[in-house]
Amino acid sequence: MIINLAKSSYEKLVEDAKERFPKEACGLVAGTKEEKVVEVKEVVPMTNLDDSAEHFTLDPQEQFKVAKEIRKQGYELLGNYHSHPFTPARPSAEDKKLAYNEELIYFIISLAESEPILKAFKIEEQELVSELELQIENN
Ligand SMILES: [Zn+2]
């Protein structure tokens, strides 16, 4: 599976992570999904209920509202993203534990290095992590 992400969506995500630094940013990712290609069309910043540098929790009501908007636009919910202000772009033990939906793509953006690093993962059985190919498109 390959994920295509427009440069504008990538920048929106990076900006959100930087704006909320040193707290974790989080949000939903929407777009279209075919067998082998996922197109990210929307990145929607969401409230982090934990307001923390190490955890995030999406607001269920806000999530419900945004999911409805996403469907209205003809997109589907692809997954979510959150930032790691001080740690690498890979799922933490807690991220894995909370990854109860195997259909979702988990995007993690790390600000631990001088340049932001974005990676995308599938997580099976709340344990098995596989990194997905992510392509940032110039448009
Ligand atoms: Zn995390």
JSON list of C-alpha atoms and ligand atoms in Angstrom, two decimals:
[
{"chain": "A", "resi": 1, "resn": "MET", "atom": "CA", "xyz": [0.00, 0.00, 0.00]},
{"chain": "A", "resi": 2, "resn": "ILE", "atom": "CA", "xyz": [1.22, 3.46, -0.86]},
{"chain": "A", "resi": 3, "resn": "ILE", "atom": "CA", "xyz": [-0.01, 6.70, 0.66]},
{"chain": "A", "resi": 4, "resn": "ASN", "atom": "CA", "xyz": [-0.01, 9.91, -1.35]},
{"chain": "A", "resi": 5, "resn": "LEU", "atom": "CA", "xyz": [-0.06, 13.09, 0.61]},
{"chain": "A", "resi": 6, "resn": "ALA", "atom": "CA", "xyz": [-0.32, 16.51, -1.02]},
{"chain": "A", "resi": 7, "resn": "LYS", "atom": "CA", "xyz": [2.39, 18.92, 0.04]},
{"chain": "A", "resi": 8, "resn": "SER", "atom": "CA", "xyz": [-0.29, 21.30, 1.36]},
{"chain": "A", "resi": 9, "resn": "SER", "atom": "CA", "xyz": [-1.64, 18.58, 3.68]},
{"chain": "A", "resi": 10, "resn": "TYR", "atom": "CA", "xyz": [1.87, 17.75, 4.82]},
{"chain": "A", "resi": 11, "resn": "GLU", "atom": "CA", "xyz": [2.52, 21.39, 5.61]},
{"chain": "A", "resi": 12, "resn": "LYS", "atom": "CA", "xyz": [-0.75, 21.71, 7.51]},
{"chain": "A", "resi": 13, "resn": "LEU", "atom": "CA", "xyz": [0.24, 18.76, 9.63]},
{"chain": "A", "resi": 14, "resn": "VAL", "atom": "CA", "xyz": [3.74, 20.08, 10.32]},
{"chain": "A", "resi": 15, "resn": "GLU", "atom": "CA", "xyz": [2.35, 23.49, 11.19]},
{"chain": "A", "resi": 16, "resn": "ASP", "atom": "CA", "xyz": [-0.14, 22.01, 13.64]},
{"chain": "A", "resi": 17, "resn": "ALA", "atom": "CA", "xyz": [2.61, 19.96, 15.33]},
{"chain": "A", "resi": 18, "resn": "LYS", "atom": "CA", "xyz": [4.85, 23.03, 15.61]},
{"chain": "A", "resi": 19, "resn": "GLU", "atom": "CA", "xyz": [2.09, 25.32, 16.84]},
{"chain": "A", "resi": 20, "resn": "ARG", "atom": "CA", "xyz": [1.17, 23.00, 19.69]},
{"chain": "A", "resi": 21, "resn": "PHE", "atom": "CA", "xyz": [4.76, 22.15, 20.62]},
{"chain": "A", "resi": 22, "resn": "PRO", "atom": "CA", "xyz": [5.75, 21.12, 23.33]},
{"chain": "A", "resi": 23, "resn": "LYS", "atom": "CA", "xyz": [2.31, 19.51, 23.65]},
{"chain": "A", "resi": 24, "resn": "GLU", "atom": "CA", "xyz": [1.22, 16.69, 21.36]},
{"chain": "A", "resi": 25, "resn": "ALA", "atom": "CA", "xyz": [-0.88, 17.74, 18.40]},
{"chain": "A", "resi": 26, "resn": "CYS", "atom": "CA", "xyz": [-3.49, 15.33, 17.04]},
{"chain": "A", "resi": 27, "resn": "GLY", "atom": "CA", "xyz": [-6.18, 15.11, 14.42]},
{"chain": "A", "resi": 28, "resn": "LEU", "atom": "CA", "xyz": [-7.95, 13.08, 11.77]},
{"chain": "A", "resi": 29, "resn": "VAL", "atom": "CA", "xyz": [-6.83, 12.18, 8.27]},
{"chain": "A", "resi": 30, "resn": "ALA", "atom": "CA", "xyz": [-9.36, 11.67, 5.48]},
{"chain": "A", "resi": 31, "resn": "GLY", "atom": "CA", "xyz": [-9.36, 10.91, 1.79]},
{"chain": "A", "resi": 32, "resn": "THR", "atom": "CA", "xyz": [-9.91, 8.09, -0.64]},
{"chain": "A", "resi": 33, "resn": "LYS", "atom": "CA", "xyz": [-8.80, 4.50, -0.45]},
{"chain": "A", "resi": 34, "resn": "GLU", "atom": "CA", "xyz": [-8.34, 1.95, -3.17]},
{"chain": "A", "resi": 35, "resn": "GLU", "atom": "CA", "xyz": [-6.79, -1.45, -2.95]},
{"chain": "A", "resi": 36, "resn": "LYS", "atom": "CA", "xyz": [-3.21, -0.26, -3.27]},
{"chain": "A", "resi": 37, "resn": "VAL", "atom": "CA", "xyz": [-3.32, 3.53, -3.19]},
{"chain": "A", "resi": 38, "resn": "VAL", "atom": "CA", "xyz": [-4.47, 5.84, -0.45]},
{"chain": "A", "resi": 39, "resn": "GLU", "atom": "CA", "xyz": [-4.93, 9.52, -1.25]},
{"chain": "A", "resi": 40, "resn": "VAL", "atom": "CA", "xyz": [-4.94, 11.89, 1.68]},
{"chain": "A", "resi": 41, "resn": "LYS", "atom": "CA", "xyz": [-7.28, 14.80, 0.94]},
{"chain": "A", "resi": 42, "resn": "GLU", "atom": "CA", "xyz": [-7.93, 16.34, 4.33]},
{"chain": "A", "resi": 43, "resn": "VAL", "atom": "CA", "xyz": [-6.01, 16.80, 7.54]},
{"chain": "A", "resi": 44, "resn": "VAL", "atom": "CA", "xyz": [-8.20, 18.04, 10.39]},
{"chain": "A", "resi": 45, "resn": "PRO", "atom": "CA", "xyz": [-6.53, 19.26, 13.61]},
{"chain": "A", "resi": 46, "resn": "MET", "atom": "CA", "xyz": [-8.45, 18.17, 16.70]},
{"chain": "A", "resi": 47, "resn": "THR", "atom": "CA", "xyz": [-8.45, 19.01, 20.40]},
{"chain": "A", "resi": 48, "resn": "ASN", "atom": "CA", "xyz": [-6.02, 17.00, 22.49]},
{"chain": "A", "resi": 49, "resn": "LEU", "atom": "CA", "xyz": [-8.08, 16.33, 25.62]},
{"chain": "A", "resi": 50, "resn": "ASP", "atom": "CA", "xyz": [-4.93, 15.27, 27.49]},
{"chain": "A", "resi": 51, "resn": "ASP", "atom": "CA", "xyz": [-3.21, 18.59, 26.79]},
{"chain": "A", "resi": 52, "resn": "SER", "atom": "CA", "xyz": [0.08, 16.74, 27.29]},
{"chain": "A", "resi": 53, "resn": "ALA", "atom": "CA", "xyz": [3.57, 16.39, 25.82]},
{"chain": "A", "resi": 54, "resn": "GLU", "atom": "CA", "xyz": [3.34, 12.58, 26.02]},
{"chain": "A", "resi": 55, "resn": "HIS", "atom": "CA", "xyz": [-0.24, 11.59, 25.39]},
{"chain": "A", "resi": 56, "resn": "PHE", "atom": "CA", "xyz": [-3.18, 12.43, 23.22]},
{"chain": "A", "resi": 57, "resn": "THR", "atom": "CA", "xyz": [-6.88, 11.68, 23.39]},
{"chain": "A", "resi": 58, "resn": "LEU", "atom": "CA", "xyz": [-9.32, 12.78, 20.73]},
{"chain": "A", "resi": 59, "resn": "ASP", "atom": "CA", "xyz": [-12.61, 14.29, 21.82]},
{"chain": "A", "resi": 60, "resn": "PRO", "atom": "CA", "xyz": [-15.30, 11.71, 20.90]},
{"chain": "A", "resi": 61, "resn": "GLN", "atom": "CA", "xyz": [-17.95, 14.35, 20.18]},
{"chain": "A", "resi": 62, "resn": "GLU", "atom": "CA", "xyz": [-15.63, 16.39, 18.01]},
{"chain": "A", "resi": 63, "resn": "GLN", "atom": "CA", "xyz": [-14.54, 13.21, 16.26]},
{"chain": "A", "resi": 64, "resn": "PHE", "atom": "CA", "xyz": [-18.16, 12.34, 15.51]},
{"chain": "A", "resi": 65, "resn": "LYS", "atom": "CA", "xyz": [-18.78, 15.80, 14.06]},
{"chain": "A", "resi": 66, "resn": "VAL", "atom": "CA", "xyz": [-15.66, 15.77, 11.90]},
{"chain": "A", "resi": 67, "resn": "ALA", "atom": "CA", "xyz": [-16.35, 12.23, 10.67]},
{"chain": "A", "resi": 68, "resn": "LYS", "atom": "CA", "xyz": [-19.76, 13.43, 9.51]},
{"chain": "A", "resi": 69, "resn": "GLU", "atom": "CA", "xyz": [-18.20, 16.37, 7.65]},
{"chain": "A", "resi": 70, "resn": "ILE", "atom": "CA", "xyz": [-15.71, 14.03, 6.03]},
{"chain": "A", "resi": 71, "resn": "ARG", "atom": "CA", "xyz": [-18.45, 11.77, 4.72]},
{"chain": "A", "resi": 72, "resn": "LYS", "atom": "CA", "xyz": [-20.35, 14.80, 3.41]},
{"chain": "A", "resi": 73, "resn": "GLN", "atom": "CA", "xyz": [-17.31, 15.68, 1.32]},
{"chain": "A", "resi": 74, "resn": "GLY", "atom": "CA", "xyz": [-17.30, 12.19, -0.13]},
{"chain": "A", "resi": 75, "resn": "TYR", "atom": "CA", "xyz": [-14.17, 11.09, 1.69]},
{"chain": "A", "resi": 76, "resn": "GLU", "atom": "CA", "xyz": [-13.61, 8.37, 4.19]},
{"chain": "A", "resi": 77, "resn": "LEU", "atom": "CA", "xyz": [-11.80, 8.43, 7.47]},
{"chain": "A", "resi": 78, "resn": "LEU", "atom": "CA", "xyz": [-8.34, 7.02, 6.79]},
{"chain": "A", "resi": 79, "resn": "GLY", "atom": "CA", "xyz": [-6.84, 7.36, 10.22]},
{"chain": "A", "resi": 80, "resn": "ASN", "atom": "CA", "xyz": [-5.41, 9.82, 12.65]},
{"chain": "A", "resi": 81, "resn": "TYR", "atom": "CA", "xyz": [-2.20, 11.64, 13.37]},
{"chain": "A", "resi": 82, "resn": "HIS", "atom": "CA", "xyz": [-0.37, 12.86, 16.40]},
{"chain": "A", "resi": 83, "resn": "SER", "atom": "CA", "xyz": [2.95, 14.45, 17.08]},
{"chain": "A", "resi": 84, "resn": "HIS", "atom": "CA", "xyz": [5.90, 13.28, 19.13]},
{"chain": "A", "resi": 85, "resn": "PRO", "atom": "CA", "xyz": [7.47, 16.52, 20.34]},
{"chain": "A", "resi": 86, "resn": "PHE", "atom": "CA", "xyz": [10.61, 14.85, 21.74]},
{"chain": "A", "resi": 87, "resn": "THR", "atom": "CA", "xyz": [10.66, 11.25, 20.56]},
{"chain": "A", "resi": 88, "resn": "PRO", "atom": "CA", "xyz": [11.12, 9.49, 17.19]},
{"chain": "A", "resi": 89, "resn": "ALA", "atom": "CA", "xyz": [8.31, 8.91, 14.68]},
{"chain": "A", "resi": 90, "resn": "ARG", "atom": "CA", "xyz": [7.35, 5.42, 15.74]},
{"chain": "A", "resi": 91, "resn": "PRO", "atom": "CA", "xyz": [4.45, 4.14, 17.83]},
{"chain": "A", "resi": 92, "resn": "SER", "atom": "CA", "xyz": [5.10, 4.16, 21.56]},
{"chain": "A", "resi": 93, "resn": "ALA", "atom": "CA", "xyz": [3.99, 1.26, 23.77]},
{"chain": "A", "resi": 94, "resn": "GLU", "atom": "CA", "xyz": [0.91, 3.28, 24.62]},
{"chain": "A", "resi": 95, "resn": "ASP", "atom": "CA", "xyz": [0.20, 4.13, 20.96]},
{"chain": "A", "resi": 96, "resn": "LYS", "atom": "CA", "xyz": [0.17, 0.41, 20.20]},
{"chain": "A", "resi": 97, "resn": "LYS", "atom": "CA", "xyz": [-2.07, -0.38, 23.13]},
{"chain": "A", "resi": 98, "resn": "LEU", "atom": "CA", "xyz": [-4.57, 2.24, 21.96]},
{"chain": "A", "resi": 99, "resn": "ALA", "atom": "CA", "xyz": [-4.47, 1.18, 18.30]},
{"chain": "A", "resi": 100, "resn": "TYR", "atom": "CA", "xyz": [-7.59, -0.92, 18.48]},
{"chain": "A", "resi": 101, "resn": "ASN", "atom": "CA", "xyz": [-8.65, -0.31, 14.87]},
{"chain": "A", "resi": 102, "resn": "GLU", "atom": "CA", "xyz": [-6.60, -2.29, 12.36]},
{"chain": "A", "resi": 103, "resn": "GLU", "atom": "CA", "xyz": [-8.21, -0.51, 9.42]},
{"chain": "A", "resi": 104, "resn": "LEU", "atom": "CA", "xyz": [-6.86, 2.87, 10.42]},
{"chain": "A", "resi": 105, "resn": "ILE", "atom": "CA", "xyz": [-3.57, 4.40, 9.39]},
{"chain": "A", "resi": 106, "resn": "TYR", "atom": "CA", "xyz": [-1.62, 5.96, 12.23]},
{"chain": "A", "resi": 107, "resn": "PHE", "atom": "CA", "xyz": [0.47, 8.96, 11.22]},
{"chain": "A", "resi": 108, "resn": "ILE", "atom": "CA", "xyz": [3.17, 10.13, 13.59]},
{"chain": "A", "resi": 109, "resn": "ILE", "atom": "CA", "xyz": [5.10, 13.33, 13.13]},
{"chain": "A", "resi": 110, "resn": "SER", "atom": "CA", "xyz": [8.28, 13.72, 15.14]},
{"chain": "A", "resi": 111, "resn": "LEU", "atom": "CA", "xyz": [9.82, 17.06, 16.03]},
{"chain": "A", "resi": 112, "resn": "ALA", "atom": "CA", "xyz": [12.75, 15.45, 17.83]},
{"chain": "A", "resi": 113, "resn": "GLU", "atom": "CA", "xyz": [15.23, 16.23, 15.04]},
{"chain": "A", "resi": 114, "resn": "SER", "atom": "CA", "xyz": [15.97, 19.54, 13.37]},
{"chain": "A", "resi": 115, "resn": "GLU", "atom": "CA", "xyz": [13.61, 18.64, 10.49]},
{"chain": "A", "resi": 116, "resn": "PRO", "atom": "CA", "xyz": [10.12, 17.19, 11.09]},
{"chain": "A", "resi": 117, "resn": "ILE", "atom": "CA", "xyz": [9.79, 13.49, 10.24]},
{"chain": "A", "resi": 118, "resn": "LEU", "atom": "CA", "xyz": [6.42, 12.04, 9.24]},
{"chain": "A", "resi": 119, "resn": "LYS", "atom": "CA", "xyz": [5.74, 8.32, 9.10]},
{"chain": "A", "resi": 120, "resn": "ALA", "atom": "CA", "xyz": [2.63, 6.21, 8.64]},
{"chain": "A", "resi": 121, "resn": "PHE", "atom": "CA", "xyz": [1.85, 2.87, 10.23]},
{"chain": "A", "resi": 122, "resn": "LYS", "atom": "CA", "xyz": [-0.62, 0.04, 10.42]},
{"chain": "A", "resi": 123, "resn": "ILE", "atom": "CA", "xyz": [-0.83, -1.65, 13.78]},
{"chain": "A", "resi": 124, "resn": "GLU", "atom": "CA", "xyz": [-2.15, -5.19, 14.09]},
{"chain": "A", "resi": 125, "resn": "GLU", "atom": "CA", "xyz": [-3.27, -6.84, 17.29]},
{"chain": "A", "resi": 126, "resn": "GLN", "atom": "CA", "xyz": [-2.22, -3.68, 19.13]},
{"chain": "A", "resi": 127, "resn": "GLU", "atom": "CA", "xyz": [1.33, -4.88, 18.74]},
{"chain": "A", "resi": 128, "resn": "LEU", "atom": "CA", "xyz": [2.60, -5.59, 15.22]},
{"chain": "A", "resi": 129, "resn": "VAL", "atom": "CA", "xyz": [3.73, -2.37, 13.60]},
{"chain": "A", "resi": 130, "resn": "SER", "atom": "CA", "xyz": [4.35, -2.05, 9.86]},
{"chain": "A", "resi": 131, "resn": "GLU", "atom": "CA", "xyz": [5.50, 1.15, 8.27]},
{"chain": "A", "resi": 132, "resn": "LEU", "atom": "CA", "xyz": [3.68, 2.20, 5.10]},
{"chain": "A", "resi": 133, "resn": "GLU", "atom": "CA", "xyz": [5.21, 3.87, 2.08]},
{"chain": "A", "resi": 134, "resn": "LEU", "atom": "CA", "xyz": [4.47, 7.57, 2.18]},
{"chain": "A", "resi": 135, "resn": "GLN", "atom": "CA", "xyz": [4.87, 9.91, -0.74]},
{"chain": "A", "resi": 136, "resn": "ILE", "atom": "CA", "xyz": [4.62, 13.68, -0.44]},
{"chain": "A", "resi": 137, "resn": "GLU", "atom": "CA", "xyz": [3.38, 15.16, -3.69]},
{"chain": "A", "resi": 138, "resn": "ASN", "atom": "CA", "xyz": [4.42, 18.51, -5.03]},
{"chain": "A", "resi": 139, "resn": "ASN", "atom": "CA", "xyz": [1.14, 20.23, -5.70]},
{"chain": "B", "resi": 1, "resn": "ZN", "atom": "ZN", "xyz": [2.58, 8.59, 20.23]}
]
